PDB file of C-alpha atoms in Angstrom:
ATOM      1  CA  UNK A 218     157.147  76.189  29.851  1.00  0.00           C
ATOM      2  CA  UNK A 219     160.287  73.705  30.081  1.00  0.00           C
ATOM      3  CA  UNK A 220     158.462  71.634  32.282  1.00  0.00           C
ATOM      4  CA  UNK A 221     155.430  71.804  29.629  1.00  0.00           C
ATOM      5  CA  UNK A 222     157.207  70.787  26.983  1.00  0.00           C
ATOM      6  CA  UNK A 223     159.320  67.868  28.373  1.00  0.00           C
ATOM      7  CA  UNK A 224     155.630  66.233  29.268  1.00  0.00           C
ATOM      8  CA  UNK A 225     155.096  66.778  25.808  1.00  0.00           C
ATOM      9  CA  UNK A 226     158.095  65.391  24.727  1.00  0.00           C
ATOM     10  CA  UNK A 227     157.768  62.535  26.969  1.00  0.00           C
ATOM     11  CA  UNK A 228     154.073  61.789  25.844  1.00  0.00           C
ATOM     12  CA  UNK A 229     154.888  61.834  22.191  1.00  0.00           C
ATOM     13  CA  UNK A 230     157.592  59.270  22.850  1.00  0.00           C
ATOM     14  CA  UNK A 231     155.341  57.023  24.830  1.00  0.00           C
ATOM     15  CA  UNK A 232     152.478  57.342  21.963  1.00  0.00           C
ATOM     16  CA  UNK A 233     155.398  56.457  19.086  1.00  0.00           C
ATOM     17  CA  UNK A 234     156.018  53.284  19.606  1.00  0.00           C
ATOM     18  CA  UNK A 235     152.111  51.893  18.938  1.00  0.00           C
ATOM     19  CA  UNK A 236     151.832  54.302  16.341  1.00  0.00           C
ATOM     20  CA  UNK A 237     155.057  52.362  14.527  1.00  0.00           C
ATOM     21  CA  UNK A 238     153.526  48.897  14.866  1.00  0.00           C
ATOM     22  CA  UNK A 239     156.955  47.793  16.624  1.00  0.00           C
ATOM     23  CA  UNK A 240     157.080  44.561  18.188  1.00  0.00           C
ATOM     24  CA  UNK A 241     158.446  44.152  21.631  1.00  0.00           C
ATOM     25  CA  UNK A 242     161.389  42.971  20.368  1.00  0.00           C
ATOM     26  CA  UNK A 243     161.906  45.988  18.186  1.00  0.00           C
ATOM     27  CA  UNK A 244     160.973  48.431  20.831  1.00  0.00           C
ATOM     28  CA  UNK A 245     163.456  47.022  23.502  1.00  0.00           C
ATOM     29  CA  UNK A 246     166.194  46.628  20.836  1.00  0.00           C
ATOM     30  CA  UNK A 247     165.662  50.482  19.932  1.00  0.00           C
ATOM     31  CA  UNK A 248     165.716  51.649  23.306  1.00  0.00           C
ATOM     32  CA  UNK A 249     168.932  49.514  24.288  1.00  0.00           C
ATOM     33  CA  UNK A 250     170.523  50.846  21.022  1.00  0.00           C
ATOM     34  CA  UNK A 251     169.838  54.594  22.203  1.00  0.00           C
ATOM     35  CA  UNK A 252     170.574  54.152  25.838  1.00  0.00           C
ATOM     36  CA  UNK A 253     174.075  55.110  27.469  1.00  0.00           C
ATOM     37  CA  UNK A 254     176.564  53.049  29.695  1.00  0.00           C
ATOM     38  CA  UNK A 255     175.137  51.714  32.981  1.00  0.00           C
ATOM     39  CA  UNK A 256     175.480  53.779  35.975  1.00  0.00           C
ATOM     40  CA  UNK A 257     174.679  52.847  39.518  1.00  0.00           C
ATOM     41  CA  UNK A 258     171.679  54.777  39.981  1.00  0.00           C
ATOM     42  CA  UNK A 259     169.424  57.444  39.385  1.00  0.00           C
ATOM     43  CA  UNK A 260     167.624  60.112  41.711  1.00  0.00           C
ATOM     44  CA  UNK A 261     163.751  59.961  41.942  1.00  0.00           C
ATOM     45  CA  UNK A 262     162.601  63.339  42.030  1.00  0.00           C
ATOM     46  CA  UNK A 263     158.896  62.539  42.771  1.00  0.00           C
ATOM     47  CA  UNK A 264     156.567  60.040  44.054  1.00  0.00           C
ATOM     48  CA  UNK A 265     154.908  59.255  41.053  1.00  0.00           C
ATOM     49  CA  UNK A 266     157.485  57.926  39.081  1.00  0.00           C
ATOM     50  CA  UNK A 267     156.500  57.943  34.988  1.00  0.00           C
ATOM     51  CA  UNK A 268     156.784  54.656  33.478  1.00  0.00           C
ATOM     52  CA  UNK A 269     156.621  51.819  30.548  1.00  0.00           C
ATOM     53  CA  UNK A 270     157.104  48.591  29.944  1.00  0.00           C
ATOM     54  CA  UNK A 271     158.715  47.265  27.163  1.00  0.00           C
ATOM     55  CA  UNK A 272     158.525  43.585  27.982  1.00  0.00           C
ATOM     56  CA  UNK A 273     158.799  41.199  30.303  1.00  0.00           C
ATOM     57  CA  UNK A 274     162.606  41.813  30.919  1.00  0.00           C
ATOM     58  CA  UNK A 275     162.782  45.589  30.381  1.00  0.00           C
ATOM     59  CA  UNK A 276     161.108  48.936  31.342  1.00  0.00           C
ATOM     60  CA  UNK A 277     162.023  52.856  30.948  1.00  0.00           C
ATOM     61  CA  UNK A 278     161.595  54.993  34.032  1.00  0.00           C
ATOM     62  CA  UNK A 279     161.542  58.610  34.069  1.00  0.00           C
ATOM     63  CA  UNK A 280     162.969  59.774  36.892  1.00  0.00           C
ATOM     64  CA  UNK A 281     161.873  63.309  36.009  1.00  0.00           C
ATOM     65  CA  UNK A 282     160.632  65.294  32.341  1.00  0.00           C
ATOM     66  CA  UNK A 283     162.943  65.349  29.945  1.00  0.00           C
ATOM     67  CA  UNK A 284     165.109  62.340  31.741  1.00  0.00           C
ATOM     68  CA  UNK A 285     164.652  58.677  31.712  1.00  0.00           C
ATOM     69  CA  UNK A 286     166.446  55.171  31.767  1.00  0.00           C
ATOM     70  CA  UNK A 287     166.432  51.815  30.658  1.00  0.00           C
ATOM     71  CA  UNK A 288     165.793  49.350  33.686  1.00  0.00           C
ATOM     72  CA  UNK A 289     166.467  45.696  32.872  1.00  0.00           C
ATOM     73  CA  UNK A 290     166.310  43.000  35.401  1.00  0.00           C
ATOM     74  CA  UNK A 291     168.174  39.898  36.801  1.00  0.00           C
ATOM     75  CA  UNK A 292     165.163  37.690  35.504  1.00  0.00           C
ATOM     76  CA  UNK A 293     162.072  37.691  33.545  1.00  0.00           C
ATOM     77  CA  UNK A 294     159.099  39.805  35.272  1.00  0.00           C
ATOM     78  CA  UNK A 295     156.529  38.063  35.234  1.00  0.00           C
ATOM     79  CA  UNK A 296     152.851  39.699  34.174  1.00  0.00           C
ATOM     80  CA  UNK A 297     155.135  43.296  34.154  1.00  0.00           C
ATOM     81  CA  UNK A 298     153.691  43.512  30.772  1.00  0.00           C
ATOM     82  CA  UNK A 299     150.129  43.979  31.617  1.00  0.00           C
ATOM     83  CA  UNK A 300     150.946  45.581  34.688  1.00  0.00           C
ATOM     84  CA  UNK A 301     148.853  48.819  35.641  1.00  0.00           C
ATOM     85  CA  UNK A 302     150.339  49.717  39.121  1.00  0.00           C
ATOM     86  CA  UNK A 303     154.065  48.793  39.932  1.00  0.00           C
ATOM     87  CA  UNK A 304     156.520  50.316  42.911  1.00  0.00           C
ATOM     88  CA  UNK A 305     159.951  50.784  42.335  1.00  0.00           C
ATOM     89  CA  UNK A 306     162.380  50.127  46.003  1.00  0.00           C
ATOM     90  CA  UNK A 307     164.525  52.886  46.551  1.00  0.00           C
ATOM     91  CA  UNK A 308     166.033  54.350  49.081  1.00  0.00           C
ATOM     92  CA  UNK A 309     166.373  57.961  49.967  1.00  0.00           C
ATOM     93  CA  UNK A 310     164.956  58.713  46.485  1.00  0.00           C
ATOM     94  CA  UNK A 311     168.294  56.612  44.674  1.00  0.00           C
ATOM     95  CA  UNK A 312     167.444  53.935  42.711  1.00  0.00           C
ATOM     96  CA  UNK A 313     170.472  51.313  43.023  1.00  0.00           C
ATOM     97  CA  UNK A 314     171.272  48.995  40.311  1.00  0.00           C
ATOM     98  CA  UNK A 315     171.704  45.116  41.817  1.00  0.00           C
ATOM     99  CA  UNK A 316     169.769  46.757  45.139  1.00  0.00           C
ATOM    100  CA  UNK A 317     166.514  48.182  44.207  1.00  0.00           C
ATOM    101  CA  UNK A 318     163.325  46.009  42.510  1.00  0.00           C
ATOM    102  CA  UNK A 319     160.308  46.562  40.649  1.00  0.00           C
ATOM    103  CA  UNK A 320     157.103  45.382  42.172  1.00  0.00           C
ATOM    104  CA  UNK A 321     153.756  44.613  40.680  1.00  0.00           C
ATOM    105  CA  UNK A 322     150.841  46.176  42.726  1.00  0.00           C
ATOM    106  CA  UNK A 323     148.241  45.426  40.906  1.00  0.00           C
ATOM    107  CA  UNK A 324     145.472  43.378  43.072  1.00  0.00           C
ATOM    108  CA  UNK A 325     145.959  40.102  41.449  1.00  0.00           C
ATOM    109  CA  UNK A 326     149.856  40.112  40.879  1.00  0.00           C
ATOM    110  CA  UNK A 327     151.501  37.496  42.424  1.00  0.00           C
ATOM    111  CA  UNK A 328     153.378  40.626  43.419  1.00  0.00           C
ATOM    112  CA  UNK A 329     157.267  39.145  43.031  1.00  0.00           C
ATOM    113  CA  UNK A 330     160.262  41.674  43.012  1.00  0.00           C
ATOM    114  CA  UNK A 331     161.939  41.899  39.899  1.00  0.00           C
ATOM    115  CA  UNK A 332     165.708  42.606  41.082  1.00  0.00           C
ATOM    116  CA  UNK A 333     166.970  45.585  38.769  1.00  0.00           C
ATOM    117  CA  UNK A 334     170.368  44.608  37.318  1.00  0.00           C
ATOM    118  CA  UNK A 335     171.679  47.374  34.669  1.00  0.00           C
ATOM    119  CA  UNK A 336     170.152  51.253  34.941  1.00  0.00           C
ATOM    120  CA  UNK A 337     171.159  52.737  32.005  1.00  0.00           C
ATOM    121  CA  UNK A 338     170.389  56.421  30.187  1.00  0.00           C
ATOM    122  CA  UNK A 339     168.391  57.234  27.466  1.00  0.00           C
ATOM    123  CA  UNK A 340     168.911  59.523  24.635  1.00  0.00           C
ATOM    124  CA  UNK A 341     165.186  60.333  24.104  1.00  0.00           C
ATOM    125  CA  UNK A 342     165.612  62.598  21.300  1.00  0.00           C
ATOM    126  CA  UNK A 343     167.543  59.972  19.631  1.00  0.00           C
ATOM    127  CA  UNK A 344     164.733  57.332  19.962  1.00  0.00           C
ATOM    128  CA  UNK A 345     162.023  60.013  19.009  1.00  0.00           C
ATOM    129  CA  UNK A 346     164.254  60.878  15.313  1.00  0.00           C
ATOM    130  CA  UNK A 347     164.491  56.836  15.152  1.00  0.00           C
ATOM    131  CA  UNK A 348     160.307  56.432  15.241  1.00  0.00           C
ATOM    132  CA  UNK A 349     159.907  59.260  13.178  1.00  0.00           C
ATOM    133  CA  UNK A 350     162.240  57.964  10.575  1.00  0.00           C
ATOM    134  CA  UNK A 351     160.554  54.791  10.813  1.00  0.00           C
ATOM    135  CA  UNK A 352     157.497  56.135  10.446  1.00  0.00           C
ATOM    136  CA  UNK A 353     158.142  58.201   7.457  1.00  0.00           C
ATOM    137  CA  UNK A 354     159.576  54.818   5.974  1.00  0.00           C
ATOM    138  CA  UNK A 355     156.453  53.140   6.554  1.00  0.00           C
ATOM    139  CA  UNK A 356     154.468  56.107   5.391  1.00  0.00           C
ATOM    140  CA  UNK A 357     156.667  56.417   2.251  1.00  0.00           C
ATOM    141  CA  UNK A 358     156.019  52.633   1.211  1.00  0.00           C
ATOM    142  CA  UNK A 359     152.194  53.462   0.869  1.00  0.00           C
ATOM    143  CA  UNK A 360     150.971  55.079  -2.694  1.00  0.00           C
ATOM    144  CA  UNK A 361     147.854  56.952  -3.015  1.00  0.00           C
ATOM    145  CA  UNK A 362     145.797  56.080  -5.077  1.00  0.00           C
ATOM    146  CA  UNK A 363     141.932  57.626  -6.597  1.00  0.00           C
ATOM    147  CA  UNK A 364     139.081  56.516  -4.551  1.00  0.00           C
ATOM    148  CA  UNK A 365     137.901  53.602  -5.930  1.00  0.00           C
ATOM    149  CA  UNK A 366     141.311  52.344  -7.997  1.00  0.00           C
ATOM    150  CA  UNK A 367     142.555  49.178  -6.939  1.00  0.00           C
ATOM    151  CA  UNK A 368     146.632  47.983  -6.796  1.00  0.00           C
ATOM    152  CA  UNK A 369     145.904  45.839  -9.549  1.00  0.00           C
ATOM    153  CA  UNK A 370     144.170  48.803 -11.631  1.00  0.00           C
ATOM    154  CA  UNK A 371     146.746  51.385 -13.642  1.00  0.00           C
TER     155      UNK A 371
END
């Protein structure tokens, strides 16, 4: 049931930010704001390692439900942001900060490692309360009116 609802949890944060019309910009700044201190590394628990990109320079990673981190890198990635299939180096299931890289697998990446520089934590319920507030901010700014009635119309 845990396990249930963390994939819940983590699919609802994934599907937040396009529901908020963020820019990339926005979204990166919003994770960085909600993530913890760096720290060396993180474990990997599985193979398939849950990810997203936020831009060229930053990505979350969850190394299990419930438990993910903000990766950002030495140098731009390029084409991370349309990425479908990346790898992330590790070794013995750590992944090292200044060590490990991100790799784009896709078939016609030019398939460079992007050298991971900071790992930091994330406080996902504290980003999912931020998109909700800023959704109910956007929500709240739009008035219903009667089918038919235009703005200009009392």
């Amino acid at each position: 049931m845990k396990l249930f609802l963390s994939l819940s949890m983590a699919t609802i944060l994934i599907s937040a930010c396009a529901s908020t019309g963020m820019s990339q910009n926005d979204r990166v700044a919003l994770y960085r704001e909600h993530a913890g201190e760096p720290v060396r590394n993180f474990q990997k628990w599985n193979r398939s390692l849950q990810w997203r990109v936020l831009n060229n320079d930053a990505m979350v990673a969850w190394a299990r439900p419930g438990e993910a981190f903000l990766l950002e890198f030495r140098n731009s990635c390029p084409g991370l942001i349309s990425a479908r299939e990346i790898t992330i180096s590790n070794s013995g299931q750590q992944v090292v900060a200044g060590f490990d890289s991100v790799r784009i697998t896709s078939p016609l990446a030019n398939r460079t490692a992007c050298r991971i520089t900071t790992i930091r934590p994330l406080d996902l319920q504290a980003i999912n309360d931020a998109k909700r507030e800023q959704r109910e901010a956007r929500d709240a700014q739009y008035v219903e009116r009667e089918p038919g009635v235009t703005a200009e119309q009392p």
